[in-house]
Coordinates of C-alpha atoms (C1' of nucleotides) in Angstrom, one line a residue:
Chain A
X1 CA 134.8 -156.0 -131.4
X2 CA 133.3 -158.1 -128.3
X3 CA 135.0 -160.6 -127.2
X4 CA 132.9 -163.0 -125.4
X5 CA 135.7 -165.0 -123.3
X6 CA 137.6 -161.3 -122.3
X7 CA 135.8 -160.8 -118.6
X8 CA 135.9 -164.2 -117.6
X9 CA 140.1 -164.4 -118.6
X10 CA 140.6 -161.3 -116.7
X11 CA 138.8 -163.4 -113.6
X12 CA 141.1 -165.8 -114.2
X13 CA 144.0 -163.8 -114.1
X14 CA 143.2 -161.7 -111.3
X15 CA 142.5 -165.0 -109.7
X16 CA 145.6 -166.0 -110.6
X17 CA 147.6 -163.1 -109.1
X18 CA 145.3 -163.2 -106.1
X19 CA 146.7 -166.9 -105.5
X20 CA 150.3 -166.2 -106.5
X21 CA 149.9 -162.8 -103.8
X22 CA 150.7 -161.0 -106.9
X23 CA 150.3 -157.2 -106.8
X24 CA 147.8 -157.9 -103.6
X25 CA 147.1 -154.7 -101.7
X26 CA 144.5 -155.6 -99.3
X27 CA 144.9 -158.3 -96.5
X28 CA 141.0 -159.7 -94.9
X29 CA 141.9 -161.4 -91.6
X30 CA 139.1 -163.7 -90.5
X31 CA 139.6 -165.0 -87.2
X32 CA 142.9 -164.8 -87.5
X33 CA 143.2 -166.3 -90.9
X34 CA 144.8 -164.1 -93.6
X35 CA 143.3 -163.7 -97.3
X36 CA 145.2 -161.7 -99.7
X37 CA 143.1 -159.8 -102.7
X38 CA 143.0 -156.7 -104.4
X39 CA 141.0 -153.4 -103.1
X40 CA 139.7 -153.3 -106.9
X41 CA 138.0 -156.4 -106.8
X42 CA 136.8 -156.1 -103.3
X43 CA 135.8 -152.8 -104.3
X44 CA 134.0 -153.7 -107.2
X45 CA 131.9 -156.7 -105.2
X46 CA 130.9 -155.4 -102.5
X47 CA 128.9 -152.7 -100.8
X48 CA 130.9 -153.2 -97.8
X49 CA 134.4 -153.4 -98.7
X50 CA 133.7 -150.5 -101.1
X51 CA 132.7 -148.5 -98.0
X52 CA 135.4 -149.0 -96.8
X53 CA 137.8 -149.1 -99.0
X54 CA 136.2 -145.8 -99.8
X55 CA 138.0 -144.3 -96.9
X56 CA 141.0 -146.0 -96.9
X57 CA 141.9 -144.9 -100.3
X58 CA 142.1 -141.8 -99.7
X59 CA 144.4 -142.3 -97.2
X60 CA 147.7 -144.1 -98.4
X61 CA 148.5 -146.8 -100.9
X62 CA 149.3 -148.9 -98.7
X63 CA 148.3 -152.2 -97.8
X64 CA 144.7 -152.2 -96.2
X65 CA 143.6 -154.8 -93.7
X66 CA 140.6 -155.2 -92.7
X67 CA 139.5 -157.7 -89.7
X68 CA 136.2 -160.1 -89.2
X69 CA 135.1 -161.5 -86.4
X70 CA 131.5 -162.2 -87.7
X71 CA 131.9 -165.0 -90.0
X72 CA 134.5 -167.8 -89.7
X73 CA 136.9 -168.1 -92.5
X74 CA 135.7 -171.4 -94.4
X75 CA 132.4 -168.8 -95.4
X76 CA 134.9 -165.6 -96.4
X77 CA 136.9 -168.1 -98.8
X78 CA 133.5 -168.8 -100.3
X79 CA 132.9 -165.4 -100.4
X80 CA 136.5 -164.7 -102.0
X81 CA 136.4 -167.2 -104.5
X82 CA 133.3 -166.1 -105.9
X83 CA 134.2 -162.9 -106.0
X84 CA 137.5 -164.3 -108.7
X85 CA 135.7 -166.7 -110.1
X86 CA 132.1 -166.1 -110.3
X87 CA 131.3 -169.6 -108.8
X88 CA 130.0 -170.0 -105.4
X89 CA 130.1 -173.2 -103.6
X90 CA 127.3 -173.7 -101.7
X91 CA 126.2 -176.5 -99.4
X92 CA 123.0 -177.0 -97.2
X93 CA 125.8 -176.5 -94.1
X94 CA 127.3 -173.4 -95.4
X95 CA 124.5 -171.8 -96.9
X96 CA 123.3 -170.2 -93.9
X97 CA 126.2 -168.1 -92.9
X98 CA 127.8 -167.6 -96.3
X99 CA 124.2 -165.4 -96.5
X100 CA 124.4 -163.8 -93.5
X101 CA 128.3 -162.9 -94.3
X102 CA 127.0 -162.0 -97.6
X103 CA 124.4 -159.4 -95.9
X104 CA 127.2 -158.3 -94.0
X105 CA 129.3 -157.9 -97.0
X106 CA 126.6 -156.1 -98.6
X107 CA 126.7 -158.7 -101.9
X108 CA 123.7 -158.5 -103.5
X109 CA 124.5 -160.9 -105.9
X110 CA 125.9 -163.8 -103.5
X111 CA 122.6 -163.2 -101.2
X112 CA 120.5 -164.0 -104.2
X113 CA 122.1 -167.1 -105.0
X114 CA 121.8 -168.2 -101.6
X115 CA 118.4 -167.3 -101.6
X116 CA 117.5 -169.4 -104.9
X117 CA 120.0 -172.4 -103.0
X118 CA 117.5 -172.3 -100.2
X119 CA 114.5 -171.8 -102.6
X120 CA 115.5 -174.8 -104.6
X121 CA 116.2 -177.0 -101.2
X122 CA 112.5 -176.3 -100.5
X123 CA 111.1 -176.3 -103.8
X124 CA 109.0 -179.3 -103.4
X125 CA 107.1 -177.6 -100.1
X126 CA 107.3 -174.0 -102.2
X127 CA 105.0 -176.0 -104.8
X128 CA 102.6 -177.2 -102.3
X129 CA 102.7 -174.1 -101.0
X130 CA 102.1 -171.7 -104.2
X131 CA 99.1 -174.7 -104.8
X132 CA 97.6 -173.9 -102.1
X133 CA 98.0 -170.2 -101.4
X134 CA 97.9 -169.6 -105.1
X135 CA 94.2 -167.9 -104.8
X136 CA 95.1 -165.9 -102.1
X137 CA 98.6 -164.8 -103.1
X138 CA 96.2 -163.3 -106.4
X139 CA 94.2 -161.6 -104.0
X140 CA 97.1 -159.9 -102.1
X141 CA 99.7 -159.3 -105.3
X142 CA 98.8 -156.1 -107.0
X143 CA 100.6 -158.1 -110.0
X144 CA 102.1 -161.1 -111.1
X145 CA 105.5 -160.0 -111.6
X146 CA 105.7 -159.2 -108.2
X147 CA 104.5 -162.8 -107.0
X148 CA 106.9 -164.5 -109.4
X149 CA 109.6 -162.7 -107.8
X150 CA 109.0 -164.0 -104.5
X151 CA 109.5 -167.2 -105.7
X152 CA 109.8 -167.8 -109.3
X153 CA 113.5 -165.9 -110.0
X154 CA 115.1 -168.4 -112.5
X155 CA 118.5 -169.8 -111.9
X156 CA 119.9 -170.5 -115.3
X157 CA 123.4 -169.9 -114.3
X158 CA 123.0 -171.2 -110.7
X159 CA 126.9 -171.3 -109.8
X160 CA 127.9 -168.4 -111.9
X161 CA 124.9 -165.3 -111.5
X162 CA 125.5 -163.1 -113.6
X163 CA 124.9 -159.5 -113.4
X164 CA 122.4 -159.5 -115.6
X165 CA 120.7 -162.2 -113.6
X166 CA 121.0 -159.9 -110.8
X167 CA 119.3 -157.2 -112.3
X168 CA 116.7 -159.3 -113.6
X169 CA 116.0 -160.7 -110.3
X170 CA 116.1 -156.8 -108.6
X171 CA 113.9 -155.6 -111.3
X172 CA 111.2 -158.5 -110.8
X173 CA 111.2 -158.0 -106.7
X174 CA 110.9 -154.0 -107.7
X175 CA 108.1 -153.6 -105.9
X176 CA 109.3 -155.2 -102.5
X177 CA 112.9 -154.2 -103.2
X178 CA 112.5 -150.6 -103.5
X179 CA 110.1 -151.3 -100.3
X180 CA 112.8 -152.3 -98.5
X181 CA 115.0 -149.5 -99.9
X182 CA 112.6 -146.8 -99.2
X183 CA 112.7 -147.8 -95.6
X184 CA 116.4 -147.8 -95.3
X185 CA 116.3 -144.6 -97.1
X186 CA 114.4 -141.7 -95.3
X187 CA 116.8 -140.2 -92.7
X188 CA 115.5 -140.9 -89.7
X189 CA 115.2 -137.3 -88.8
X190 CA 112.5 -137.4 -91.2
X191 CA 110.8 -140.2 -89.9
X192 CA 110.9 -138.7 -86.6
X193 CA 109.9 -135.3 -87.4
X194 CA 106.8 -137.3 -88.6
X195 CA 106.1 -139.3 -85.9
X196 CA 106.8 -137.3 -83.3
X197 CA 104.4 -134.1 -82.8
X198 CA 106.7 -132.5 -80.6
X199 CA 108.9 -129.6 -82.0
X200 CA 111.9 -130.8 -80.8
X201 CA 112.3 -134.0 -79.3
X202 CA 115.2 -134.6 -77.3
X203 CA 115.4 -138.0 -77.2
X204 CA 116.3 -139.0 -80.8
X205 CA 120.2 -139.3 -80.1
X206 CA 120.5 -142.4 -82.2
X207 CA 119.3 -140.5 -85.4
X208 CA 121.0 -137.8 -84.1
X209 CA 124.4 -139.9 -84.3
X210 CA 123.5 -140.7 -87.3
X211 CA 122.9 -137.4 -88.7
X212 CA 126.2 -136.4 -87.4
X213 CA 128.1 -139.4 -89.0
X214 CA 127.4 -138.4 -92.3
X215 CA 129.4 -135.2 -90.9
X216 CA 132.7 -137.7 -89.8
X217 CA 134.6 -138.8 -91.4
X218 CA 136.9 -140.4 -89.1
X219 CA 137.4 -143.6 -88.3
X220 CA 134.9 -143.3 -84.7
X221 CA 132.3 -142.9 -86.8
X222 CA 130.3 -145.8 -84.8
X223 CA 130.1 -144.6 -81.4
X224 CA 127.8 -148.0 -80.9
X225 CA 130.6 -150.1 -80.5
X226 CA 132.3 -148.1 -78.2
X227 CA 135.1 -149.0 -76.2
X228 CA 134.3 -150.8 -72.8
X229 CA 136.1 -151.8 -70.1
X230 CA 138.1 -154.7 -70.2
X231 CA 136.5 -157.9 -68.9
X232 CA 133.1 -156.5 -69.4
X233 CA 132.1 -158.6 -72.0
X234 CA 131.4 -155.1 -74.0
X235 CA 134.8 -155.6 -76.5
X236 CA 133.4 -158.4 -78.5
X237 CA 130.9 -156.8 -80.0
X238 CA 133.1 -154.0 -81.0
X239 CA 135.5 -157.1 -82.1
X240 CA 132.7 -158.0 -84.4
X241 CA 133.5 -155.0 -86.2
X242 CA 135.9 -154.9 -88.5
X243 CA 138.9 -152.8 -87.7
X244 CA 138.3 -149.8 -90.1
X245 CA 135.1 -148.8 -89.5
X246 CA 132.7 -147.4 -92.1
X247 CA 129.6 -145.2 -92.3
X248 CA 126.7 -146.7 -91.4
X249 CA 125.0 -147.9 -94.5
X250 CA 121.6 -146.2 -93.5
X251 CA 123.5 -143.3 -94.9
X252 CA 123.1 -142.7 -98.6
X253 CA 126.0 -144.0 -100.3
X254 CA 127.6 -142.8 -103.6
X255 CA 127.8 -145.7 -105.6
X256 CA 128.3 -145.6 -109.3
X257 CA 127.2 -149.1 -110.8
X258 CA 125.4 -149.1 -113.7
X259 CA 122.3 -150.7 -112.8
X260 CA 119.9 -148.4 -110.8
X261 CA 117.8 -151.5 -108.9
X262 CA 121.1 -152.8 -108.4
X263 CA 122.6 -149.7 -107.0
X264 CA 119.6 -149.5 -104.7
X265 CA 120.0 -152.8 -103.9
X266 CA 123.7 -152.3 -102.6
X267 CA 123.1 -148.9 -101.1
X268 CA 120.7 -150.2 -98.7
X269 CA 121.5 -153.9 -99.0
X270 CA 122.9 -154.5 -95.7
X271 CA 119.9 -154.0 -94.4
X272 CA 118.0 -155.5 -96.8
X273 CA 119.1 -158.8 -98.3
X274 CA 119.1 -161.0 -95.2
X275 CA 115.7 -160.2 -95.4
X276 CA 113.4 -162.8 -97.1
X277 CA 111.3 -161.8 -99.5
X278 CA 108.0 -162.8 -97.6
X279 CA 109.4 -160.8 -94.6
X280 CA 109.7 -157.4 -96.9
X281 CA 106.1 -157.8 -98.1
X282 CA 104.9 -158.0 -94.6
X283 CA 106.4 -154.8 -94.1
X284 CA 105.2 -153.6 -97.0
X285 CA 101.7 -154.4 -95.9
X286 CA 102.0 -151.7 -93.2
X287 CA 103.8 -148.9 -95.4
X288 CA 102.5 -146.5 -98.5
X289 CA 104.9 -145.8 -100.8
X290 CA 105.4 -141.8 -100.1
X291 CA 107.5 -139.9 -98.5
X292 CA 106.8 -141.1 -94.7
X293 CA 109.4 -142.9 -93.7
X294 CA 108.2 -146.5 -93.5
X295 CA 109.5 -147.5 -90.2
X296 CA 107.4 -145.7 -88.1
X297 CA 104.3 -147.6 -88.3
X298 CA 105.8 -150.8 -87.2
X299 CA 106.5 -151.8 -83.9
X300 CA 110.0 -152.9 -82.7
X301 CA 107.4 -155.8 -81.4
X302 CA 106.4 -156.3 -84.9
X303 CA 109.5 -156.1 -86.6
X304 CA 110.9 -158.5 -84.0
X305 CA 107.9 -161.1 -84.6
X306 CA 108.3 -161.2 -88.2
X307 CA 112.2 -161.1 -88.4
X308 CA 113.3 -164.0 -89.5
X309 CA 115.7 -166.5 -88.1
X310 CA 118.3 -165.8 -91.2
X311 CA 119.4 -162.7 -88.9
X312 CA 121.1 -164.7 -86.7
X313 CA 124.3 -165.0 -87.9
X314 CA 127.3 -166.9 -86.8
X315 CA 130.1 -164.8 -85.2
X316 CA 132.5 -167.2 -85.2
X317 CA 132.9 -170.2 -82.8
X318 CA 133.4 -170.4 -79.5
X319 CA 136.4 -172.5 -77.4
X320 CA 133.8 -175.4 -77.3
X321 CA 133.4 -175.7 -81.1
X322 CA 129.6 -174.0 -80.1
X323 CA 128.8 -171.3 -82.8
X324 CA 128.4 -168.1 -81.4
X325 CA 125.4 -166.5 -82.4
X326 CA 124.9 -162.9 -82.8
X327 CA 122.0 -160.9 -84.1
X328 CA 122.3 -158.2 -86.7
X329 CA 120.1 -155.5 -87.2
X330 CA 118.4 -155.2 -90.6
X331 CA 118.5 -151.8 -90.8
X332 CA 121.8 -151.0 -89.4
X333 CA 125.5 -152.7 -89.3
X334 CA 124.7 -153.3 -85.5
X335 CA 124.8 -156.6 -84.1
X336 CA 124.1 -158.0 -80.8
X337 CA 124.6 -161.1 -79.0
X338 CA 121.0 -161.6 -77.3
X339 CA 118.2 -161.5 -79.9
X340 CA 116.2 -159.4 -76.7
X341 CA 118.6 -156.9 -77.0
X342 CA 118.4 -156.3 -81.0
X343 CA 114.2 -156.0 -79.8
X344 CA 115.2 -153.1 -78.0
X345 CA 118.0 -152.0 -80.8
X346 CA 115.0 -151.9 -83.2
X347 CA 113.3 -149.2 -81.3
X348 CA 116.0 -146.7 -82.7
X349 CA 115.2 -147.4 -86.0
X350 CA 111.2 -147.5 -85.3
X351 CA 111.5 -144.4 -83.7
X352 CA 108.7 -145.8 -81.3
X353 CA 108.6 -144.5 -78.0
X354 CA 106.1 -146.5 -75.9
X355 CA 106.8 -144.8 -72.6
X356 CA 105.3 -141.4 -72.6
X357 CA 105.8 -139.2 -69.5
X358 CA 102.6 -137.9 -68.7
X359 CA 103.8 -134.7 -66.7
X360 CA 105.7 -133.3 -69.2
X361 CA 104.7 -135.0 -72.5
X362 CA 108.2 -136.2 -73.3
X363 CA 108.6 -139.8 -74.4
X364 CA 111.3 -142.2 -74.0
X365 CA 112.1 -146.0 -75.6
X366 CA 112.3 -147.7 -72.4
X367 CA 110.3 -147.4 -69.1
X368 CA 114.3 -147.1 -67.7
X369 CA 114.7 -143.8 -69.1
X370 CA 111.4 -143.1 -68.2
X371 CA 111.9 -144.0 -64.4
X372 CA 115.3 -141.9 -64.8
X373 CA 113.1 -138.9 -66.0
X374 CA 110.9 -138.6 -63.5
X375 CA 113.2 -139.2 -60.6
X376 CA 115.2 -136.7 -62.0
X377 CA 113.3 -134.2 -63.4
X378 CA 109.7 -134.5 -61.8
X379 CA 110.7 -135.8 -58.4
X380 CA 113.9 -133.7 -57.6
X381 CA 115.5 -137.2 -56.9
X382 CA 118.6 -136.5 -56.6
X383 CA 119.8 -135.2 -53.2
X384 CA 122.0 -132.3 -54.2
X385 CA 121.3 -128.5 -54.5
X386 CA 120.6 -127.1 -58.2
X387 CA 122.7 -124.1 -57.1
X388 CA 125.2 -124.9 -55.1
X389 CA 125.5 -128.6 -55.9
X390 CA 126.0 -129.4 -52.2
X391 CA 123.7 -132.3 -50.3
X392 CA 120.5 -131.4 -48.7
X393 CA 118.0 -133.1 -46.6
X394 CA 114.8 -132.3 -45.6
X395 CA 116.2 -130.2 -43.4
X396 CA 118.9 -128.4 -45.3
X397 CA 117.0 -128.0 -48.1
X398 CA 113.4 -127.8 -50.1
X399 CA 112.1 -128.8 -53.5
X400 CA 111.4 -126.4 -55.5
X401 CA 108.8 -126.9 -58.4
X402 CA 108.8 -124.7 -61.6
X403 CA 106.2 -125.9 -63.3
X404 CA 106.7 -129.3 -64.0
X405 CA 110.1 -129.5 -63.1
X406 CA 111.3 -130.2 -59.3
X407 CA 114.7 -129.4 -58.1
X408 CA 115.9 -129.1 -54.6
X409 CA 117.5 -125.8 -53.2
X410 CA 119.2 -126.0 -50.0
X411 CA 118.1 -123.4 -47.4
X412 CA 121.5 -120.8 -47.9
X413 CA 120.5 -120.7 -52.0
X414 CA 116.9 -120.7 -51.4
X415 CA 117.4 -117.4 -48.9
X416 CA 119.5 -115.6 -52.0
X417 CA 116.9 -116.7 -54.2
X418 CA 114.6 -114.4 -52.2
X419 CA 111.6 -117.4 -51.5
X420 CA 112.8 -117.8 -48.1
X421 CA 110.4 -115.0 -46.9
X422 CA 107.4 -117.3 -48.5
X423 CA 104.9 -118.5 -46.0
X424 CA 104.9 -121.9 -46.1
X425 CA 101.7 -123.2 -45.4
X426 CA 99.9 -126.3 -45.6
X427 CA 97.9 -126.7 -48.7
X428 CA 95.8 -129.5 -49.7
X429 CA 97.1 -131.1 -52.8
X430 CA 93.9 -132.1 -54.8
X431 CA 94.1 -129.4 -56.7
X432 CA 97.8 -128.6 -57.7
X433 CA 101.1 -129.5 -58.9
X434 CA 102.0 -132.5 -61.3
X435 CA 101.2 -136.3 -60.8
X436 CA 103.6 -137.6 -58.3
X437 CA 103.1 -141.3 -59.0
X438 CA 102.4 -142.8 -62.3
X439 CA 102.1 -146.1 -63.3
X440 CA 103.5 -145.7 -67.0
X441 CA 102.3 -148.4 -69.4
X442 CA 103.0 -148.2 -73.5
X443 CA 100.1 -147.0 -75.6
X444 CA 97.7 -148.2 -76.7
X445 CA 97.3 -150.8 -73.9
X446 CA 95.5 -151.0 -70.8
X447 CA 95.0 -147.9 -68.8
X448 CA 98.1 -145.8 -69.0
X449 CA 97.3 -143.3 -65.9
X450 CA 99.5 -141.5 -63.3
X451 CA 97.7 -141.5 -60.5
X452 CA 97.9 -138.0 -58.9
X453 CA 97.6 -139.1 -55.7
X454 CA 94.2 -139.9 -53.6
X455 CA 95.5 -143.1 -52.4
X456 CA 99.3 -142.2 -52.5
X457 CA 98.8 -138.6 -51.5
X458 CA 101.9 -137.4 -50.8
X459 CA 102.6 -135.3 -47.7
X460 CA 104.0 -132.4 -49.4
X461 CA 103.6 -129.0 -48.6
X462 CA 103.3 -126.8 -51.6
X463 CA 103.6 -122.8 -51.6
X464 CA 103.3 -120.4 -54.6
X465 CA 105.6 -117.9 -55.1
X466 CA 102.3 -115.8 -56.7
X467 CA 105.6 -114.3 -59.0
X468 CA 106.2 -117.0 -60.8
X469 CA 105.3 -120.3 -61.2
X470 CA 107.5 -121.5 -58.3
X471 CA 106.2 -123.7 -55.5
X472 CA 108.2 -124.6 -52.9
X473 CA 107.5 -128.2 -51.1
X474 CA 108.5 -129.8 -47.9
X475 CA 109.0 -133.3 -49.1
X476 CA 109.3 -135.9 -46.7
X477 CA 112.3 -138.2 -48.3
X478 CA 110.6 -141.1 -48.0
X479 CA 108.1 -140.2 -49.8
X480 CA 110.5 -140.7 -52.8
X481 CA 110.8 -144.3 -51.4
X482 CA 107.0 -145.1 -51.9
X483 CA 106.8 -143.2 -55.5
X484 CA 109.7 -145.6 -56.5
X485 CA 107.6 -148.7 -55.8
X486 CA 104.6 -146.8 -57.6
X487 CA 106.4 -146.0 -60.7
X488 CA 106.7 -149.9 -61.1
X489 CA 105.3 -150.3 -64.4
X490 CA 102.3 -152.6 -64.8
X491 CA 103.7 -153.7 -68.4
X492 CA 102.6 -157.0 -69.1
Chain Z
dC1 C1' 133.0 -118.9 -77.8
dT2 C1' 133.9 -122.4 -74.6
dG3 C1' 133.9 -125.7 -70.9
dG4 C1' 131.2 -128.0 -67.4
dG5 C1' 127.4 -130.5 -66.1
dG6 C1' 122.7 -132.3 -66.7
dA7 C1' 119.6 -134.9 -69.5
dT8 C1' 119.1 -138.4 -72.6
dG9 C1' 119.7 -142.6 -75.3
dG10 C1' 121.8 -146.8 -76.4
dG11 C1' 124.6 -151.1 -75.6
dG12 C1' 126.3 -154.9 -72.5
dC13 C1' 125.1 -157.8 -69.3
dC14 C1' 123.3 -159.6 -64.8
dC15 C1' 119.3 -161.4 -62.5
Chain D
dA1 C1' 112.7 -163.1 -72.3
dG2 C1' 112.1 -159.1 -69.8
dG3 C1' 113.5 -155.9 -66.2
dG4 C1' 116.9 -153.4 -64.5
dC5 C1' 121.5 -151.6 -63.7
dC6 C1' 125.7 -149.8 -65.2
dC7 C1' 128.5 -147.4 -68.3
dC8 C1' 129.4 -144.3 -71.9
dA9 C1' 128.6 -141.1 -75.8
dT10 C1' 126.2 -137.3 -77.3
dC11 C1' 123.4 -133.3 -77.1
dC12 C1' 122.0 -129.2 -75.0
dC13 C1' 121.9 -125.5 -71.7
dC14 C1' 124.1 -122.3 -69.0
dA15 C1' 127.6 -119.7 -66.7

DNA sequence: CTGGGGATGGGGCCC
DNA sequence: AGGGCCCCATCCCCA
């Protein structure tokens, strides 16, 4: 026997108890504000919460509190009561951040009624505009299901979506959806494995992290938001976190609702539902479905010229009543205060490395590490012996270059190394060694050469050790001083 | 196996 | 907005 009116009294009675603090187990400070509700229900709406609470449960039964910094209260009480009552309040003030907190929250179904709020605020433009792009949205739409779902989901129920509305509205945007969730989905070892031809690339320590979350369980699971120094400025972005932290939702997570879409939806939803539709189908434009991971063959460039303004969220407001904007990554939990600085974020999860190193093959996400690199590794930059860690000079000591690497060796370590006994004699250097100077430019753009030296010829004298590949130079130190002003980057 | 140090990558923030 | 610096976490190599 069905009764129709059962779900919506037990709303109202866990409502109830929710406003009367009865049997509440779970306190959601935001900004200092306090909101009493039960882990079930938070649990049970959101992707987020049940991340977290996922943890926490097994833990203790007592109360949980999570903290917010990234939303100001007014939006988590909208949040909250729809969550008891079905009903979300939206106005053309709040419906900006009570998406982005929904995205944050991982609420599938909150996002999409903020979608359609926004869709119906700019439904008389959205008719002009299916008029007039109705040809060509034919020619690009393998189907018409999938244009209806960009803009045609229905909103019968507008202040109470039901689930089956969700599903509906997942099911019609399957084809960008599961775009989006295919993205999110590869590991990005995977991604890298593929983009990168190298057999083991170093440089991937953000998937690395990543890879080793799924292995923590702990609450440090996020070394991003790391701790900093006080009065660095570096605290409030890990304030924007809340206090129990979580996996990152790039990793797969267990989820046991019904509806598959749906599930998909919420497993990778942080990531995805800020995201307008238009701005997944871009992205789909670039990407096959398969098994590449999609990221790779967009830029962080790219990515960051079609993101759209809805992932700039509110983190709560300032002393002078100013919202304070922050910037959260589509793909990740990460958010950041500049929108420059989630650019350069989004090269972890495009896994592009523009700044190749020409002398060793080795490529790095910014022309920093690059710079670093070279000094380091391919100009024996760093003062100090290999061996015996003490300073050297010119004097006290010699580079040594095996292969492409350069370290220096002072005279003492050099003599038990056995090369002191090599001539040293002048060679020219046309015709050996690696580049000293490069002028390292990304890919794909105007001529990325090192230039090995006619007009910056350095004066080092290079001699084999015919035993090995070692070759030891003299290197004037300030020749280190000119290759710093060559390694300048000509990036536009 | 383990600890130390180098190399690397990412975030915050200043210029 | 981009470049660059600083800091820190992580990984990896080596003694």
């Amino acid at each position: 026997m069905d009764i129709s009116s059962y779900h919506s009294r037990l709303l109202q009675q866990l409502n109830e108890q929710r406003r009367q603090d009865l049997f509440c187990d779970c306190n959601i400070i935001v900004e200092g504000k306090i909101f009493k509700a039960h882990r079930n229900v938070l649990f049970a709406s959101s992707g987020y919460f049940k991340m977290l609470l996922s943890q926490s449960s097994r833990e203790a039964v007592q109360l949980t509190t999570a903290t917010f910094e990234v939303f100001a209260p007014d939006t988590f009480k909208v949040i909250l009561d729809f969550v008891y009552s079905g009903k979300l309040s939206l106005t053309g003030q709040n419906v900006i951040e009570v998406m982005s907190a929904a995205s944050y929250l991982q609420m599938t179904d909150v996002i999409s009624v903020c979608k359609a709020f926004i869709k119906s605020s700019l439904d008389i433009s959205e008719k002009e505009k299916d008029r007039f792009f109705s040809l060509s949205d034919k020619e690009v739409s393998s189907n018409g299901a999938e244009r209806s779902c960009l803009y045609g989901a229905g909103w019968g129920t507008e202040s109470s979506p039901s689930r089956s509305h969700l599903a509906s509205d997942v099911g019609a945007c399957m084809v960008g959806g599961s775009s989006w969730n295919d993205y999110n989905y590869y590991q990005p070892t995977q991604r890298n494995s593929l983009q990168q031809g190298a057999k083991r690339d170093q440089g991937q320590d953000c998937i690395k992290k990543r890879v080793r979350h799924e292995d923590q369980s702990e609450s440090s699971d996020i070394p991003h938001y790391k701790p900093r120094k006080s009065g660095d400025g570096g605290g409030s972005a890990r304030a924007s976190e809340p206090k129990k932290h979580f996996p990152q939702s790039e990793e797969p997570v267990q989820l046991d609702t019904d509806a598959e879409l749906g599930q998909a939806e919420y497993q990778h939803g942080l990531g995805t539902e800020g995201i307008p539709r238009s701005w997944a189908m871009n992205q789909q434009q670039h990407e096959s479905r398969g098994s590449v991971f999609k990221c790779k063959s967009s830029t962080a460039d790219e990515l960051y010229a079609t993101m759209p303004t809805i992932l700039g969220v509110v983190g709560g407001w300032s002393e002078d009543d100013v919202p304070r904007m922050r910037f959260k990554c589509p793909f990740c939990t990460h958010m950041v205060k500049r929108k420059a600085d989630l650019k350069r974020h989004l090269r972890c999860h495009t896994g592009e490395r523009p700044y190749p190193c020409e002398a060793c093959g080795k490529r790095f996400t910014r022309l920093e590490h690059l710079r670093s690199h070279f000094r380091t590794i391919h100009q024996a930059g760093k003062p100090v012996c290999r061996k015996c860690k003490r300073h050297v000079t010119e004097v006290t000591g010699q580079v040594v270059q095996e292969g492409t690497r350069r370290y220096r060796l002072c005279n003492e370590c050099l003599a038990e190394a056995g090369v002191d006994s090599i001539p040293i004699e002048e060679e020219e250097d046309e015709d050996d060694g690696p580049p000293l100077v490069f002028s390292p430019e990304p890919e794909d753009e105007k001529d990325s050469r090192w230039h090995f030296g006619d007009e910056h010829r350095s004066d080092v004298e290079m001699v084999e050790d015919e035993s090995s590949d070692l070759v030891i130079q003299q290197v004037d130190d300030s020749e280190d001083e000119v290759e710093e002003k060559e390694i300048k980057p000509t990036v536009s």
